[in-house]
PDB file of C-alpha atoms in Angstrom:
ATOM      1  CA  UNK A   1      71.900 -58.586  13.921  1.00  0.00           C
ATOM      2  CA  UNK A   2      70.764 -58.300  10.495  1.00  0.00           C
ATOM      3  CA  UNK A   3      70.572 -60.988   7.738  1.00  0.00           C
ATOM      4  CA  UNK A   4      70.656 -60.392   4.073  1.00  0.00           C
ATOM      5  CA  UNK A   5      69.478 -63.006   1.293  1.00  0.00           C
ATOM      6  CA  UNK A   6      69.616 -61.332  -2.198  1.00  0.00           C
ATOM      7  CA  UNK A   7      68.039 -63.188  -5.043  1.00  0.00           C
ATOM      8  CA  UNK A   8      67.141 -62.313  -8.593  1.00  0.00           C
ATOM      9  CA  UNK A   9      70.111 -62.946 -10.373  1.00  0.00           C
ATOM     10  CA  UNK A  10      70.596 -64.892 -14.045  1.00  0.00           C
ATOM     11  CA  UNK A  11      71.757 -65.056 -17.336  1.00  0.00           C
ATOM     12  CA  UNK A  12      70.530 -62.385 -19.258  1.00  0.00           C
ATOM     13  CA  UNK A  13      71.052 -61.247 -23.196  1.00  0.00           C
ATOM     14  CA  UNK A  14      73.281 -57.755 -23.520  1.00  0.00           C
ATOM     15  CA  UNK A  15      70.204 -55.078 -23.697  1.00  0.00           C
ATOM     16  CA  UNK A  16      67.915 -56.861 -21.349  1.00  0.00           C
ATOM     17  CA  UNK A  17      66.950 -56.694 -17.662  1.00  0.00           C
ATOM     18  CA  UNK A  18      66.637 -58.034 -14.338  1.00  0.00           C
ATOM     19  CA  UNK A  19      65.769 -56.974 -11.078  1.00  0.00           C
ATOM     20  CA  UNK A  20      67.679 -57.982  -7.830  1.00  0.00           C
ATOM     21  CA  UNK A  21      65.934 -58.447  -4.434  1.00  0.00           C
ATOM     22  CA  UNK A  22      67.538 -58.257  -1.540  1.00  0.00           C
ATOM     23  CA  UNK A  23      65.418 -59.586   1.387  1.00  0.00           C
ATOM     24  CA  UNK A  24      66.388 -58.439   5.328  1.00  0.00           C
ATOM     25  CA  UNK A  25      65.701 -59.829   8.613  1.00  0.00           C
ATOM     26  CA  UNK A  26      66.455 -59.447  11.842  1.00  0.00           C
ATOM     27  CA  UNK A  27      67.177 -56.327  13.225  1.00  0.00           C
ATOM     28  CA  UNK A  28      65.003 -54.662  10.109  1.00  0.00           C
ATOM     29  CA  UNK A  29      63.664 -51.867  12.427  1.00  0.00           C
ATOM     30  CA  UNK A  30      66.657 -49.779  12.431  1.00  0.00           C
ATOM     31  CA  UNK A  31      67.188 -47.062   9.834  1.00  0.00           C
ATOM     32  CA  UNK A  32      70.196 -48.505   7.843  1.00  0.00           C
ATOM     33  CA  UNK A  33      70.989 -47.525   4.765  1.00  0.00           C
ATOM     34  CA  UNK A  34      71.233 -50.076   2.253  1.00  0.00           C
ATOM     35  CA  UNK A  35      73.731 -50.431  -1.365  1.00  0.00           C
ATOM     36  CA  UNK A  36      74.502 -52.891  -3.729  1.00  0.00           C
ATOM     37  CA  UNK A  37      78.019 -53.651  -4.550  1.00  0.00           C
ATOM     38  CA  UNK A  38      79.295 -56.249  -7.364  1.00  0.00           C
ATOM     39  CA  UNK A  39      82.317 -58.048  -7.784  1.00  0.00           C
ATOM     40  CA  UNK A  40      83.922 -60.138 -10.733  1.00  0.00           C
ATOM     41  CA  UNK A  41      86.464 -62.525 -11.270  1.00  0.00           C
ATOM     42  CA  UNK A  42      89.814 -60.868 -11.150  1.00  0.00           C
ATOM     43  CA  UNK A  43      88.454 -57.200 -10.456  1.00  0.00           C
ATOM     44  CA  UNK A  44      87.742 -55.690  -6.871  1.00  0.00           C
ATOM     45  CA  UNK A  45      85.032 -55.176  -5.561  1.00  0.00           C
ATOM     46  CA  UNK A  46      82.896 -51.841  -6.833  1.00  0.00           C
ATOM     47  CA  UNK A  47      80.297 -49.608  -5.539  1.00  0.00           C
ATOM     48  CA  UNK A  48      77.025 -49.832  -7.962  1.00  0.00           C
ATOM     49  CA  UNK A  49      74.267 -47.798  -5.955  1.00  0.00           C
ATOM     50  CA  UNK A  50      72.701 -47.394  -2.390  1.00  0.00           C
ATOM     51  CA  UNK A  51      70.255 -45.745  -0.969  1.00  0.00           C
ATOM     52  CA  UNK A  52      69.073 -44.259   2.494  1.00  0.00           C
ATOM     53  CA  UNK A  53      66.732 -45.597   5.229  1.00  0.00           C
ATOM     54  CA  UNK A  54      63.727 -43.524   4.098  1.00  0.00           C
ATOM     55  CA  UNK A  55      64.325 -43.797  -0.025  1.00  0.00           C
ATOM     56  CA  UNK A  56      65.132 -39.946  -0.233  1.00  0.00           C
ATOM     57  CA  UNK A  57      67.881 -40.269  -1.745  1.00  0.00           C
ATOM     58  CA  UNK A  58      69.714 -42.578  -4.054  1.00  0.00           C
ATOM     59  CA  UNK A  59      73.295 -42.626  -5.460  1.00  0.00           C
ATOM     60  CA  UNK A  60      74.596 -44.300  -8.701  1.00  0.00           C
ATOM     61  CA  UNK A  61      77.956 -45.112  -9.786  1.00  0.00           C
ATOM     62  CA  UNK A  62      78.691 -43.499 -13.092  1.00  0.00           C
ATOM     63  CA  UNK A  63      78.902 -46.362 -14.800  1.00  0.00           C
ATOM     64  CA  UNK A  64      75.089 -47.617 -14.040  1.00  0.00           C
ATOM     65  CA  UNK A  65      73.810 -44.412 -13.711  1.00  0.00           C
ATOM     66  CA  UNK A  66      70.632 -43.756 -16.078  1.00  0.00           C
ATOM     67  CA  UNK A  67      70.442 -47.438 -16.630  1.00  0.00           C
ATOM     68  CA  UNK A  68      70.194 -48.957 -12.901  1.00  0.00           C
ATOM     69  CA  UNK A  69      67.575 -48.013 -10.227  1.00  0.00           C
ATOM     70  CA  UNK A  70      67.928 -49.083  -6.192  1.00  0.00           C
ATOM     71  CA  UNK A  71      64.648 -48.738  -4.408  1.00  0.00           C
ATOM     72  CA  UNK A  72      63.118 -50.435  -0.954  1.00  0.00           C
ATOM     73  CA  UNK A  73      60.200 -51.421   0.403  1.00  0.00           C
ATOM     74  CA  UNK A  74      60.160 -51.341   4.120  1.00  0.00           C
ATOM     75  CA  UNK A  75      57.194 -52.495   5.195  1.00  0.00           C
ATOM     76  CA  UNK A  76      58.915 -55.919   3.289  1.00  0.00           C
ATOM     77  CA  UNK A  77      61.970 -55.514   4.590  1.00  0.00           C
ATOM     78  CA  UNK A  78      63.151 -55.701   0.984  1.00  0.00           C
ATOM     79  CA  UNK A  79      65.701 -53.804  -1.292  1.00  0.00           C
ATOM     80  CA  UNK A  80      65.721 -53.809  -5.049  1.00  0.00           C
ATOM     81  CA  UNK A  81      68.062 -52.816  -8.172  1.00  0.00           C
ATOM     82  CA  UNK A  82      66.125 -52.609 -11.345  1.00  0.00           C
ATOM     83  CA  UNK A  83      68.734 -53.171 -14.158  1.00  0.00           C
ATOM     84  CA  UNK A  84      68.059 -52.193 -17.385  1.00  0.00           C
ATOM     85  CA  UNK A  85      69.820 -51.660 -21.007  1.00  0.00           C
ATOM     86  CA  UNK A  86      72.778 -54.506 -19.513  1.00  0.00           C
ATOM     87  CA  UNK A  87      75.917 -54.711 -21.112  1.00  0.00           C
ATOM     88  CA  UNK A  88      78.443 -57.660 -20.676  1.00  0.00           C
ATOM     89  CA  UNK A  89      80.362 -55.405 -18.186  1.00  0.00           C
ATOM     90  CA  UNK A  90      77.972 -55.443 -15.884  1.00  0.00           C
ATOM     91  CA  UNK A  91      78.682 -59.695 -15.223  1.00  0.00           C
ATOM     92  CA  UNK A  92      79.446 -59.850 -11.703  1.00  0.00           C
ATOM     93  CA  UNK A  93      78.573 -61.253  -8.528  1.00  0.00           C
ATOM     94  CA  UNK A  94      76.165 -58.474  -6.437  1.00  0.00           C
ATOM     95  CA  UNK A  95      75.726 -58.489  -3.166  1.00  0.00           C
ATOM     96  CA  UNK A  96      73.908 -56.216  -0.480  1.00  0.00           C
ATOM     97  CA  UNK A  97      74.947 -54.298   2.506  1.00  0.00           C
ATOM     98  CA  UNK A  98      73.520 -52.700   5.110  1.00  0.00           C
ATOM     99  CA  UNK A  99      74.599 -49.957   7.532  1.00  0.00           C
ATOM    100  CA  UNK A 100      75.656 -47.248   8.274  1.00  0.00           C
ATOM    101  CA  UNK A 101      78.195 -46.131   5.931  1.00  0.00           C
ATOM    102  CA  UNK A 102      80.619 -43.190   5.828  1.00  0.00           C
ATOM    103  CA  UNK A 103      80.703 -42.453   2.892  1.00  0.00           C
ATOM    104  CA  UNK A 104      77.872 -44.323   1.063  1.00  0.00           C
ATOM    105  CA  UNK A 105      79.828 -45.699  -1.053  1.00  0.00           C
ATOM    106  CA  UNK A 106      82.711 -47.239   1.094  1.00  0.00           C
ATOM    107  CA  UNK A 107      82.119 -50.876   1.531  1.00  0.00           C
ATOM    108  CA  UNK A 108      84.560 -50.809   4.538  1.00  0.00           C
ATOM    109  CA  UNK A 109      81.657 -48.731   6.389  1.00  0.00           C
ATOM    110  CA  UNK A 110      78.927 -51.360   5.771  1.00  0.00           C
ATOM    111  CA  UNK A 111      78.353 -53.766   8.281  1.00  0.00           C
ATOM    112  CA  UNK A 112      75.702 -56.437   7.085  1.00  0.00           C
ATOM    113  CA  UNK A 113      76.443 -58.157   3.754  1.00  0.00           C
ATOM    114  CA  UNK A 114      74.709 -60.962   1.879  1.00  0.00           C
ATOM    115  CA  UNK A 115      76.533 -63.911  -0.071  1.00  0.00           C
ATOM    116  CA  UNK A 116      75.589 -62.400  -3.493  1.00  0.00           C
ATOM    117  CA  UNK A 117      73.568 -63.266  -6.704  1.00  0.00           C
ATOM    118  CA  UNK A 118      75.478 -63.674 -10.118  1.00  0.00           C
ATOM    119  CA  UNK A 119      74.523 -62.002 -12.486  1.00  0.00           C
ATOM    120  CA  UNK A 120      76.036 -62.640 -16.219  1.00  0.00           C
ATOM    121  CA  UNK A 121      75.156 -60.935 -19.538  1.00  0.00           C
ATOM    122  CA  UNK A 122      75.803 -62.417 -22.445  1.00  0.00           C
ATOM    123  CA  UNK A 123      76.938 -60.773 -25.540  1.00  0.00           C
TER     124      UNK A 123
END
């Protein structure tokens, strides 16, 4: 079993920046890949980035790519996503997942998830 607590989340001024932790525990030993996903009011739930067990490789929806950055520490059983350059679209709730997914960017294939961090930009 794996438990997820992310934290990081705020109000925020369109152009600025935050950076969301996501902290694991449990089970951290096995090689899961982790993601962050984001949901707002009214709108389903989208993919925003993940990234594998060993921090080889990273993937971006287009829509955060060149702005957002997912990296993790392992030895601190901790996941991050450094967002920069934020825009009012980006106001949603994010939350974490952990797994094994197939593809990475199906939240169906996930099978740890936090309770999310809000996140809201203001215009």
């Amino acid at each position: 079993q794996v438990q997820l607590v992310e934290s990081g989340g705020g109000l925020v001024q369109a152009g600025g920046s935050l950076r969301l932790s996501c902290a694991a525990s449990g089970r951290t030993f096995s090689r899961y890949a982790m993601a962050w996903f984001r949901q707002a009011p009214g709108k389903e739930r989208e993919f925003v980035a993940a990234i594998t067990w060993s921090g080889s490789s990273t993937y971006y929806a287009d829509s955060v790519k060149g702005r957002f950055t997912i990296s993790r520490d392992n030895a601190k059983n901790t996941v991050y996503l450094q967002m920069n350059s934020l825009k009012p679209g980006d106001t949603a709730i994010y939350s974490c997942a952990a797994g094994y997914p197939h593809p990475y960017y199906s939240a169906e294939t996930y099978d740890y998830w936090g309770q999310g961090t809000q996140v809201t930009v203001s215009s």
